[in-house]
Coordinates of C-alpha atoms in Angstrom, one line a residue:
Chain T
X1 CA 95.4 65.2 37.4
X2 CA 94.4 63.3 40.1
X3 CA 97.6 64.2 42.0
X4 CA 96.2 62.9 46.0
X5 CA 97.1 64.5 49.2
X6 CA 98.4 60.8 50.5
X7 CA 102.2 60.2 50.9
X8 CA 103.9 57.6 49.9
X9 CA 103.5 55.5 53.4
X10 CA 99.9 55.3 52.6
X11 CA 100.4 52.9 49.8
X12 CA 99.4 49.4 51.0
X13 CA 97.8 47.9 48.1
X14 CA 99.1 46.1 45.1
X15 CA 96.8 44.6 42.8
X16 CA 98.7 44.3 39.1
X17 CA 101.9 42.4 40.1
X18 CA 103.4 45.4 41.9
X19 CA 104.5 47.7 39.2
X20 CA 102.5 51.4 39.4
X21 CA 102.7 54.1 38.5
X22 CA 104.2 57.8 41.1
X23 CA 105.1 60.9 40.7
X24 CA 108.0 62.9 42.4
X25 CA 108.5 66.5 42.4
X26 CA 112.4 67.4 43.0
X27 CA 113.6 71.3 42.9
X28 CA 116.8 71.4 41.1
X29 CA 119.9 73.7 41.6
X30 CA 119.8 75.5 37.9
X31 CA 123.5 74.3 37.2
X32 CA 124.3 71.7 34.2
X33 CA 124.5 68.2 35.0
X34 CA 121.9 68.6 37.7
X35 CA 119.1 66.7 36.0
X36 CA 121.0 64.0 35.5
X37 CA 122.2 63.3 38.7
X38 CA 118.9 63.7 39.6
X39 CA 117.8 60.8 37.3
X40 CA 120.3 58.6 38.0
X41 CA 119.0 56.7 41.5
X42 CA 115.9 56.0 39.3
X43 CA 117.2 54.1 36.6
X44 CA 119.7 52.3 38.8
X45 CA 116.6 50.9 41.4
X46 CA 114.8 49.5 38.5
X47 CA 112.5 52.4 38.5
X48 CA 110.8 53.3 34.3
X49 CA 110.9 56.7 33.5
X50 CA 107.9 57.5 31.7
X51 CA 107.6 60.9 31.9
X52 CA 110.2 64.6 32.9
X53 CA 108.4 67.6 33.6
X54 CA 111.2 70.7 33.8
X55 CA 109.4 73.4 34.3
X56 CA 112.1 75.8 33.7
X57 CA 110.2 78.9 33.6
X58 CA 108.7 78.2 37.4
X59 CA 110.8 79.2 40.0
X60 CA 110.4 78.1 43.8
X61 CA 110.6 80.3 46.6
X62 CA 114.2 79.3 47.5
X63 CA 115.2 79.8 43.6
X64 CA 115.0 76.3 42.3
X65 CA 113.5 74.8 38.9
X66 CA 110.7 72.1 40.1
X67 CA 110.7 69.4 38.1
X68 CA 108.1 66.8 38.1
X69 CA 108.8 62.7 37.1
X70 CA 106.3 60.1 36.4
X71 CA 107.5 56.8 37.0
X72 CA 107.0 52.7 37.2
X73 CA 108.2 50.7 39.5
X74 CA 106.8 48.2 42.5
X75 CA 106.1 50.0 46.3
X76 CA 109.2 48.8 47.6
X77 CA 111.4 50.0 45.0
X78 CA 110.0 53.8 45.0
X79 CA 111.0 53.5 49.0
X80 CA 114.3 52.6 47.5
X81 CA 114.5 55.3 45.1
X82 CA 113.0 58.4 47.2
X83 CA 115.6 57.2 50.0
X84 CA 118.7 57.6 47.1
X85 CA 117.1 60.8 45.7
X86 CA 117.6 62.1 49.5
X87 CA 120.7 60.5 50.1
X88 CA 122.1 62.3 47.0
X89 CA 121.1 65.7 48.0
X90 CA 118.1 66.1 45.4
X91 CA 115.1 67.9 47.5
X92 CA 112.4 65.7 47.0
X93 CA 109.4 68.4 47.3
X94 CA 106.8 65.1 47.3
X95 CA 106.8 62.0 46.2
X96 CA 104.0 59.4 45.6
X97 CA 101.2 60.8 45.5
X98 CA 100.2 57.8 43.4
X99 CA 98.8 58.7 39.3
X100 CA 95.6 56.9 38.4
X101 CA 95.2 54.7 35.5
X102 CA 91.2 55.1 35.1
X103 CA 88.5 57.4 35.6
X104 CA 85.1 56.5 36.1
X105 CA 81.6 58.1 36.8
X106 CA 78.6 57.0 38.8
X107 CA 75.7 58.4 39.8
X108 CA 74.2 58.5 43.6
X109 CA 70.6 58.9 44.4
X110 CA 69.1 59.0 47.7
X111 CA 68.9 61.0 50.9
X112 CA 72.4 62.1 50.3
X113 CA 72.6 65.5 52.4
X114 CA 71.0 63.5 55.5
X115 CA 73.4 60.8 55.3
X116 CA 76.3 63.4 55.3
X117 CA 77.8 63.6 51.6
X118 CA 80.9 64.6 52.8
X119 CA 81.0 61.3 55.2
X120 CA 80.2 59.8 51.5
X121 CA 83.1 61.5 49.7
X122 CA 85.3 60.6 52.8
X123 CA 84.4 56.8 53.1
X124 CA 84.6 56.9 48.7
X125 CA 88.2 58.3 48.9
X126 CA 89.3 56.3 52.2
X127 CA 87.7 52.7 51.5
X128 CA 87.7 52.5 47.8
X129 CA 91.3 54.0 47.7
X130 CA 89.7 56.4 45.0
X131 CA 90.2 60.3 43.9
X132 CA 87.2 62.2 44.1
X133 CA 88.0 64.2 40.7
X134 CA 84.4 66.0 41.3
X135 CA 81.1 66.0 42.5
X136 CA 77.9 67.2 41.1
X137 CA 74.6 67.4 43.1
X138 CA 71.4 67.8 42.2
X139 CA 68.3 68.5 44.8
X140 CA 65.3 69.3 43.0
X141 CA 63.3 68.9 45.5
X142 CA 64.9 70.5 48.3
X143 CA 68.0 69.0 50.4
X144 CA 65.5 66.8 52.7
X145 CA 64.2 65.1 49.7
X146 CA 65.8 62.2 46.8
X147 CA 69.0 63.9 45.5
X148 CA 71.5 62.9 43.2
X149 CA 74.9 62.9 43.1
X150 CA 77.8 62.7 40.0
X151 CA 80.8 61.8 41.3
X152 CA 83.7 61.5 38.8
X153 CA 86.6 59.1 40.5
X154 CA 89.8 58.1 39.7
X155 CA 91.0 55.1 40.5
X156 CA 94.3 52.4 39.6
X157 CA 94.0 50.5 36.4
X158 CA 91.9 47.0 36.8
X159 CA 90.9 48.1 40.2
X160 CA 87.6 49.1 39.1
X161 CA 85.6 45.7 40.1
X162 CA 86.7 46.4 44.1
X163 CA 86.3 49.6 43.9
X164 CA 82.5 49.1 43.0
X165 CA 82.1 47.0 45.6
X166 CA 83.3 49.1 48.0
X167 CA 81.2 51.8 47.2
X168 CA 78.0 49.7 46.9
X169 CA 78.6 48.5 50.6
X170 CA 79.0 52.5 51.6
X171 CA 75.6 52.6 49.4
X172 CA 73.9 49.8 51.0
X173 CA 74.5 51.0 54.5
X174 CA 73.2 54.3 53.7
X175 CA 70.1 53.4 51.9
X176 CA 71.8 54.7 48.5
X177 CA 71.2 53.7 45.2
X178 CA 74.5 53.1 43.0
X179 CA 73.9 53.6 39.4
X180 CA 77.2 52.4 37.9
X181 CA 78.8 53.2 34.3
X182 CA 78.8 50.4 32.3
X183 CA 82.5 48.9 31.7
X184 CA 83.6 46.2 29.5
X185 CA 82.6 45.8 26.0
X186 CA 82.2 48.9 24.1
X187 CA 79.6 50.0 26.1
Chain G
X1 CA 54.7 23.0 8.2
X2 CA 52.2 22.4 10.5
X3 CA 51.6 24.9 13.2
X4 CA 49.1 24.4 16.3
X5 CA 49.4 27.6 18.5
X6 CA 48.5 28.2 22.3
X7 CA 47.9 30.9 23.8
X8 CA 46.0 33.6 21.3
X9 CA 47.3 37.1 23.0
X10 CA 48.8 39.6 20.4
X11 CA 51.8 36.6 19.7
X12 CA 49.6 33.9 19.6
X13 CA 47.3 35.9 16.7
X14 CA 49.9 37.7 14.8
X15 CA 51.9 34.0 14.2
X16 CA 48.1 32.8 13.3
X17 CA 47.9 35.9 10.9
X18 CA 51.7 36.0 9.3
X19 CA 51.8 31.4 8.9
X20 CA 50.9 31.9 5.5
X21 CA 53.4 34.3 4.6
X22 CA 55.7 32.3 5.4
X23 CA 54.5 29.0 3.9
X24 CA 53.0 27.2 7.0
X25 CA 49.2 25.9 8.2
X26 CA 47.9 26.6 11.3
X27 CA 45.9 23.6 12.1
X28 CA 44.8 24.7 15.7
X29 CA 44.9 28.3 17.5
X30 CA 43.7 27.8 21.1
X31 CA 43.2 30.1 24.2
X32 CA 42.8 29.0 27.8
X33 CA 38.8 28.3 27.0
X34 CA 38.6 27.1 23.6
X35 CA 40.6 25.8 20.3
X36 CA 39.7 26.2 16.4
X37 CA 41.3 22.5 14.8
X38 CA 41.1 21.9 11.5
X39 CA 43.5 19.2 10.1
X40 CA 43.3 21.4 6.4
X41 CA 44.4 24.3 8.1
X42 CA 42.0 26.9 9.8
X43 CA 39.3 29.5 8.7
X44 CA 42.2 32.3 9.8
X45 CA 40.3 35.4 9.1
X46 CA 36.9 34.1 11.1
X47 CA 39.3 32.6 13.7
X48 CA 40.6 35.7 14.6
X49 CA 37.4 37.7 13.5
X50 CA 35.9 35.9 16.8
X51 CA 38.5 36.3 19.4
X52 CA 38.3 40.0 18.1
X53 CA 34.8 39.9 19.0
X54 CA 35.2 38.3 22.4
X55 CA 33.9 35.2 21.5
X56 CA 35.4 31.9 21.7
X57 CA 38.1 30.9 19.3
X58 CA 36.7 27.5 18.6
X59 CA 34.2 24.9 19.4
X60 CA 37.1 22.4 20.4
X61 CA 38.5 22.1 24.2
X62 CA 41.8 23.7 24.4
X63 CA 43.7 20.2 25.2
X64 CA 42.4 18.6 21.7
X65 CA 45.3 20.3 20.2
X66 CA 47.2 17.4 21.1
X67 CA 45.6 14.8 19.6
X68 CA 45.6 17.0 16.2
X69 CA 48.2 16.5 13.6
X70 CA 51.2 19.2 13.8
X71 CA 54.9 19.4 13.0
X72 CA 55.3 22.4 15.0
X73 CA 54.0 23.5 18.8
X74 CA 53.6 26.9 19.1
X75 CA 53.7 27.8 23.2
X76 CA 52.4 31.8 23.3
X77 CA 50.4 31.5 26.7
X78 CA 51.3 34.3 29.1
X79 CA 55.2 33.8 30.8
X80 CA 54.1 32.7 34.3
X81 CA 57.0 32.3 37.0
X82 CA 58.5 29.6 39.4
X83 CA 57.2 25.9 37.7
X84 CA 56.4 27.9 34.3
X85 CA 52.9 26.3 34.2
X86 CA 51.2 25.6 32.1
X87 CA 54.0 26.5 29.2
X88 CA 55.9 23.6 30.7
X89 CA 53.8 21.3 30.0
X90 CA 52.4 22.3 27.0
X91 CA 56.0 21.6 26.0
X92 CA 56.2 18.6 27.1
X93 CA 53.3 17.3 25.7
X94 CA 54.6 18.4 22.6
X95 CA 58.4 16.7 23.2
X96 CA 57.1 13.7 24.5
X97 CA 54.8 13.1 21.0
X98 CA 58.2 13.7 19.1
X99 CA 57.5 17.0 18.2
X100 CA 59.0 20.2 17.3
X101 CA 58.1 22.6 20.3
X102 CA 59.0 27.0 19.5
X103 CA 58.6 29.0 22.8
X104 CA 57.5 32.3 22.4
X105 CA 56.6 32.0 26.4
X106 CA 59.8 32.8 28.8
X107 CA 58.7 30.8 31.5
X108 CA 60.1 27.1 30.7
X109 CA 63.7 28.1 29.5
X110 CA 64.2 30.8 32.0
X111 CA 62.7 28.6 35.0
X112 CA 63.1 25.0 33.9
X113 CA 66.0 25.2 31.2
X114 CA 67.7 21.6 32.3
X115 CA 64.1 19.9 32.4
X116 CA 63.0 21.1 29.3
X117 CA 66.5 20.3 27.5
X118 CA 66.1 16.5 28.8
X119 CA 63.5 16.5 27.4
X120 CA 64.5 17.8 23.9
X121 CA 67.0 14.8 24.2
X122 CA 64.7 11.8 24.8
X123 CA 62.3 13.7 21.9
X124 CA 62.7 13.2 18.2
X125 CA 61.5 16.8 18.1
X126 CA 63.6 19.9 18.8
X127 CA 63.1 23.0 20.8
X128 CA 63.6 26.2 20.0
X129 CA 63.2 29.9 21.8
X130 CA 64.2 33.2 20.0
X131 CA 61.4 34.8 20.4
X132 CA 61.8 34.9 24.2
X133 CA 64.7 37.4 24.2
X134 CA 64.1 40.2 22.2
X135 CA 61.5 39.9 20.0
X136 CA 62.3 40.8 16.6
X137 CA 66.3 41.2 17.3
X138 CA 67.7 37.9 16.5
X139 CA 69.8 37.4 19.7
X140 CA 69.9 33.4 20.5
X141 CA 70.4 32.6 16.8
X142 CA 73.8 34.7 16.8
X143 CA 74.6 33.3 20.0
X144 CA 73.7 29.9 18.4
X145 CA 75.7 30.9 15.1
X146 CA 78.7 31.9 16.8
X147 CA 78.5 28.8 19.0
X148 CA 77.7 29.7 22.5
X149 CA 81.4 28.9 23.8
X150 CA 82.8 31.7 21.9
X151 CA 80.6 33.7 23.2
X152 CA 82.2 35.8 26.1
X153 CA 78.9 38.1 27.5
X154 CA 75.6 39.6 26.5
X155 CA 74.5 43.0 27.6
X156 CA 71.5 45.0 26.3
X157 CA 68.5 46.8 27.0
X158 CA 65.6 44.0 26.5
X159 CA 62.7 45.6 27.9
X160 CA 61.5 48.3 26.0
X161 CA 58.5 49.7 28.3
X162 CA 61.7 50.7 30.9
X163 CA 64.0 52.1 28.0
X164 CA 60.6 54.0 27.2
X165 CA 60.3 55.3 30.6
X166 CA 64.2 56.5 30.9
X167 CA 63.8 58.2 27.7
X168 CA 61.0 60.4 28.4
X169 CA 62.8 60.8 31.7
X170 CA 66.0 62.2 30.0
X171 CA 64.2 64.2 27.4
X172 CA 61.4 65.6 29.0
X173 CA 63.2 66.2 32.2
X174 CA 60.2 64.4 34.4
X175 CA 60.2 62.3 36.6
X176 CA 59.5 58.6 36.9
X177 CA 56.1 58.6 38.5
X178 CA 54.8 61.5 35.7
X179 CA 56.1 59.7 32.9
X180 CA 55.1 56.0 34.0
X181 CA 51.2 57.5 34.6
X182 CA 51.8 58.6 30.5
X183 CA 53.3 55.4 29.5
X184 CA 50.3 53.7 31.2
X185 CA 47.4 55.9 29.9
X186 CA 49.4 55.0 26.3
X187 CA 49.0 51.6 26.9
X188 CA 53.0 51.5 26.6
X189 CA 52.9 49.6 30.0
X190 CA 50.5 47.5 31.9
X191 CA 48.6 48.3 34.6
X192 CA 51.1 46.8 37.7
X193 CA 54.2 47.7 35.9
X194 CA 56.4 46.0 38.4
X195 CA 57.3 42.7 36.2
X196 CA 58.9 45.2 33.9
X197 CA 60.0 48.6 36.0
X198 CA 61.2 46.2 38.9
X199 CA 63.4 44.6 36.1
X200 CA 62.0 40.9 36.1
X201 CA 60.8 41.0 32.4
X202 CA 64.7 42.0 31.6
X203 CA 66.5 39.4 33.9
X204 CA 64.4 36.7 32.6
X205 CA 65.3 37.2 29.2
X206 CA 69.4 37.7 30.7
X207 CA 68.9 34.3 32.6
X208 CA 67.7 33.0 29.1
X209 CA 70.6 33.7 27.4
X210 CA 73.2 32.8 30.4
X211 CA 71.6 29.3 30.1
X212 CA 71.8 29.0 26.9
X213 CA 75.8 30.4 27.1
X214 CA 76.5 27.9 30.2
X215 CA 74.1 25.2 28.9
X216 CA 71.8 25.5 32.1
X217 CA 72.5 26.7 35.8
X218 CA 70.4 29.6 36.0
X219 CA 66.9 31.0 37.0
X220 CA 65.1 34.2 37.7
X221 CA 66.5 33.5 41.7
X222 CA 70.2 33.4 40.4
X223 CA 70.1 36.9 38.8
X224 CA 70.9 39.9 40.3
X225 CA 67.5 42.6 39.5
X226 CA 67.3 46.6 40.4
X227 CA 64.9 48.1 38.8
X228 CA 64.1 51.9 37.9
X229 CA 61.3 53.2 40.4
X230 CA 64.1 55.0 42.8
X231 CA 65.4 57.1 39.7
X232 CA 64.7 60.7 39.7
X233 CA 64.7 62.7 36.7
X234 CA 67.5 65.2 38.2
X235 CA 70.0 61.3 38.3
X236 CA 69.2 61.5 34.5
X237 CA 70.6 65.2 34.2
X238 CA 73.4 65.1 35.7
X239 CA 74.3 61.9 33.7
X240 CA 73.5 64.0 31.0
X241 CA 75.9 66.7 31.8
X242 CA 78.7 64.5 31.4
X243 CA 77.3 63.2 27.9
X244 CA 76.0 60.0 29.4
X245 CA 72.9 58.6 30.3
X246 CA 70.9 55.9 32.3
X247 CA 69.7 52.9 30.7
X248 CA 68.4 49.5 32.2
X249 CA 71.2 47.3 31.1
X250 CA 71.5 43.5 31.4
X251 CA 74.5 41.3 31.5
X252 CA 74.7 37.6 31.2
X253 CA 78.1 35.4 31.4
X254 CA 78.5 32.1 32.0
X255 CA 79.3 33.4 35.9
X256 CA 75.9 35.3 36.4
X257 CA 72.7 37.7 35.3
X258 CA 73.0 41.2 36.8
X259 CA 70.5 43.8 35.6
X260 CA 70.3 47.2 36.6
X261 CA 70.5 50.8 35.9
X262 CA 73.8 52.0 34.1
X263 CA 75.6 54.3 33.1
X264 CA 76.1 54.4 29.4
X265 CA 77.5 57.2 27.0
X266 CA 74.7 58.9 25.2
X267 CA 76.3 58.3 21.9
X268 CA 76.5 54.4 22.7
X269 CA 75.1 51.7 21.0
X270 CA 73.2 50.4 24.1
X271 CA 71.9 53.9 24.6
X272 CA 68.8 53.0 22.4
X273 CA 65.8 55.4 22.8
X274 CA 61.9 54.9 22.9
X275 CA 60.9 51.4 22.8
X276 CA 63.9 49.9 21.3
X277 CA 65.7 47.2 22.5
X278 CA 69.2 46.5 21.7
X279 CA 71.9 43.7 22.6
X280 CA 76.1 43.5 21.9
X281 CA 77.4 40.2 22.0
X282 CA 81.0 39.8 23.2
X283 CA 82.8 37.0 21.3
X284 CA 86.0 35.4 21.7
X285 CA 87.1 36.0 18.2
X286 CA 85.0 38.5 16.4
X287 CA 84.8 41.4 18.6
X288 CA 81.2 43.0 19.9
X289 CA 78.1 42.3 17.5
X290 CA 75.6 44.6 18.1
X291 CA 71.7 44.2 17.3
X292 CA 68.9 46.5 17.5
X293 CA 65.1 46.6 17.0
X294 CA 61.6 46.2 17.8
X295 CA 61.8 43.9 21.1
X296 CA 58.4 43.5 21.4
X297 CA 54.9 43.7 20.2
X298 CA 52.6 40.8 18.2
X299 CA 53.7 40.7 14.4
X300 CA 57.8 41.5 15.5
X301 CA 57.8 38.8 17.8
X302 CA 55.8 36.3 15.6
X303 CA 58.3 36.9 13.1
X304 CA 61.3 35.7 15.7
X305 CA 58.8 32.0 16.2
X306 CA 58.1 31.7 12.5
X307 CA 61.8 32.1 11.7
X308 CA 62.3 29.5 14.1
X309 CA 59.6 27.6 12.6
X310 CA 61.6 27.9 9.3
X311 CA 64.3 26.4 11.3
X312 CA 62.8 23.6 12.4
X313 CA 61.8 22.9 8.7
X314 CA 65.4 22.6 7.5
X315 CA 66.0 19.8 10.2

C-alpha cells in the first residue's frame, strides 16, 4: 500500500469536495472496551469508518496491540479527530499518511541517468503529490545513452489529469519523453 | 450511379476496378496528366491496363471530367496539407454543379471542413468522407448513426504503418530505426516516413472525426501530434513487463485532437497488432463500440467510397 512518509500537516490539497481518504495507526492497551473508546472521537467528528485493522497477534515494543483504521472525512475534520484521539489518551503511532485511490503507470524515455532520476522521482513525488510505488529502468545501451524508465505511481482518485500535467512539465524541462497509459474509455 | 474518379493511385484504381460490383459506371478515371471519359461507362480493363503500363490513362485533359455527365465525384488525389489543393477544388467544382462529391482525400475535411460544408449547403449534392478515417473500418458512419452529439470521444490506432512499426518493436525486441529500414525495404512505409511516424497521417484523420463530432473548429494546427521516432525498443519492454504495451493512440472530443504514444494493456482492444487499425467510440448511451480492420490499402479503402457511393444513391 502506498502508505507515504508525509504527515498529516503536508496535506494542502483538496480536489473531490474535501472528503479523502487516511489512515491512523493507534497502539491499544489489550483491556476490553479499549477499541471502542478508541473509535469513538471518529464517529462523533463526522469521520466514516471504512476499514479496522487489529492486529492482535503483533505486539509493539511497549506491549500494545497496533491497530490500523482507514477512514473518510475532509482535512479539517482528521485535524479534529487526531487532536480527540490524543486528548483521550489513544497513542496515535501515525496518522495521515493519506491512502491513494488510483494507480497508474507511465513510461520515461530519455537521458534519464544524466538528468538525475532520483531529481525525477523527487520532483514526481513532491510536484505531482504522487507515490512512487516502483521504478523500472532499462539502459540498453549504456547509462549515457536513451533509457527508459517504468514508474508505477499512486495517486488520489480523479487527480490523474494534474498529475499528468505535472509530470509532462518535469518532462519537458528535462528533455524527457512521457508516454502515458491511456485512461478513460476501456482502453 | 455515375462515378467520375480523380486521382488514379491504388484508391483511385481499385474504386475504378470494384464500380461494377457494386452496380455503378465509371464514366471518367483521371490522373494529374490525363482522363479516360466515356459517357457509356469506360473500357475498365484497358483503362487500368495503361496506367499499369505507365502510359496515360486517357486521351482527354484531366479538367474534362467536369463537363462529363456523373452523379457521383470521386476525389482520390494525394491528401496535400494547408489549402488542400487541388482536392478542394475538385470538390467544389463538383458541389457547385449540384453534385454528389465522396472524399477519399483527407485534405479538404481535415483542413477546410467549414468551407467545404458551406458549400454542401448551397449544393443540391451531398458530401461524404468515410474513407478518410480508417479505410475499411466504418468509423464516420457509426459516428453518423449514433448521431455525432451522443457521441462522447473517439480513440484508436488509425495509422497502420506506426502500429506496424510498434509491433515489430515489441515482438522482435528491435529498435525503431532497425525495424523502420524493414518496414521500408517491405514497402510497408514510404520512403520520408515522417507524415506517418511523426503522427500527421493519425491526427488528420482525429481532426476529421472532432470536426465532424463538433461540426467544424478544427485543423491539423489545432491537434496536439508526438510521434514514435524517440521510442526505444527497451520503452516497449518494460511496458511489456507490466502486461502493457505502446501503441500510437488518437483521441478526438469535441474539446481537442491529441495523438501520441500510449500506454495500453496488451490484452486491449486498441492494442491491435501488424497493420491493423482499430477505433472505440465513446457514446452517451450505448457504452464503447469498438471497430477493427484493414485501415488502409486500394480495394479496403475503395470499398469505404463505394459504400458511400451507395449512400448517396439512397438520397
Amino acid at each position: 500500500m502506498a502508505n507515504g512518509s508525509s504527515g498529516w500537516g503536508d496535506i494542502s490539497t483538496e480536489t473531490d469536495g474535501g472528503v479523502r481518504t487516511y489512515t491512523v495507526r493507534l497502539e491499544l492497551v489489550d483491556e476490553p472496551g479499549e477499541l471502542l473508546d478508541a473509535l469513538a472521537p471518529i464517529a462523533e467528528n463526522g469521520g466514516n469508518l471504512m476499514s479496522i485493522h487489529h492486529e492482535r497477534g503483533n505486539i509493539t515494543p511497549r506491549g500494545h496491540i497496533p491497530v490500523e483504521i482507514d477512514l473518510g472525512c475532509t482535512p479539517d475534520r482528521f485535524d479534529d479527530i487526531v487532536e480527540k484521539l490524543r486528548e483521550n489518551g489513544v497513542n496515535v503511532i501515525q496518522a495521515g499518511s493519506e491512502r491513494y485511490g488510483e494507480e497508474i503507470t507511465l513510461v520515461l524515455v530519455g537521458h534519464l541517468i544524466e538528468t538525475d532520476l532520483s531529481d525525477t522521482i523527487l520532483q514526481i513525488e513532491n510536484k505531482a503529490s504522487a507515490a512512487v510505488l516502483d521504478v523500472s529502468v532499462a539502459a540498453p545501451e549504456g547509462t549515457s545513452d536513451i533509457s527508459s524508465a517504468r514508474f508505477r505511481l499512486a495517486i488520489d482518485s480523479g487527480r490523474s489529469d494534474e498529475v499528468f500535467e505535472t509530470i509532462r512539465s518535469i518532462g519537458t524541462e528535462k528533455e524527457l519523453t512521457i508516454i502515458e497509459p491511456l485512461l478513460g474509455g476501456e482502453a | 450511379m455515375r462515378l467520375a474518379i480523380l486521382g488514379a493511385g491504388d484508391v483511385g484504381r481499385s474504386v475504378t476496378d470494384l464500380a461494377s460490383e457494386y452496380g455503378h459506371d465509371v464514366v471518367a478515371l483521371a490522373d494529374s496528366t490525363s482522363a479516360a471519359i466515356d459517357a457509356n461507362g469506360i473500357d475498365v480493363e484497358s483503362v487500368l491496363q495503361r496506367k499499369a503500363d505507365t502510359e496515360p490513362v486517357g486521351t482527354d485533359d484531366p479538367s474534362a471530367v467536369f463537363e462529363t455527365e456523373y452523379d457521383v465525384l470521386v476525389e482520390a488525389t494525394p491528401t496535400t496539407l494547408g489549402d488542400a489543393e487541388p482536392g478542394f477544388t475538385h470538390a467544389q467544382r463538383a458541389l457547385e454543379a449540384d453534385r454528389h462529391v465522396v472524399l477519399a482525400n483527407k485534405g479538404p475535411v481535415a483542413e477546410r471542413y467549414e468551407e467545404i460544408r458551406a458549400l454542401e449547403a448551397e449544393s443540391d449534392g451531398s458530401l461524404r468522407f468515410e474513407a478518410t478515417v480508417g479505410g475499411a473500418v466504418p468509423v464516420l458512419s457509426t459516428i453518423e448513426d449514433e448521431m455525432p452529439r451522443n457521441v462522447t470521444a473517439v480513440r484508436g490506432v488509425l495509422n497502420g504503418t506506426v502500429n506496424f512499426i510498434l509491433t515489430r518493436m515489441a515482438v522482435e525486441g528491435l529498435d525503431y530505426e532497425h525495424v523502420l529500414a524493414e518496414a521500408q525495404d517491405l514497402g510497408v512505409v514510404e520512403a520520408d516516413p515522417s507524415f506517418d511516424v511523426g503522427g500527421t497521417d493519425a491526427a488528420l484523420k482525429f481532426v476529421i472525426i472532432a470536426n465532424v463530432l463538433a461540426d467544424g473548429g478544427f485543423s491539423l494546427e489545432d491537434a496536439a501530434v508526438e510521434g514514435i521516432q524517440d521510442i526505444p525498443g527497451s520503452a516497449l519492454d518494460l511496458a511489456a513487463e507490466d502486461g502493457r504495451t505502446i501503441r500510437l493512440i488518437g483521441e478526438a472530443t469535441r474539446d481537442g485532437v491529441r495523438v501520441g504514444p500510449r500506454l495500453v494493456p496488451e490484452n486491449s482492444a486498441l492494442a491491435v497488432t501488424g497493420t491493423r487499425n482499430v477505433v472505440q467510440i465513446e457514446t452517451r448511451n450505448a457504452g464503447s463500440l469498438h471497430s477493427s480492420g484493414r485501415g488502409a490499402g486500394g480495394p479496403e479503402t475503395a470499398t469505404a467510397v463505394l459504400s458511400d457511393v451507395g449512400r448517396l444513391s439512397l438520397l
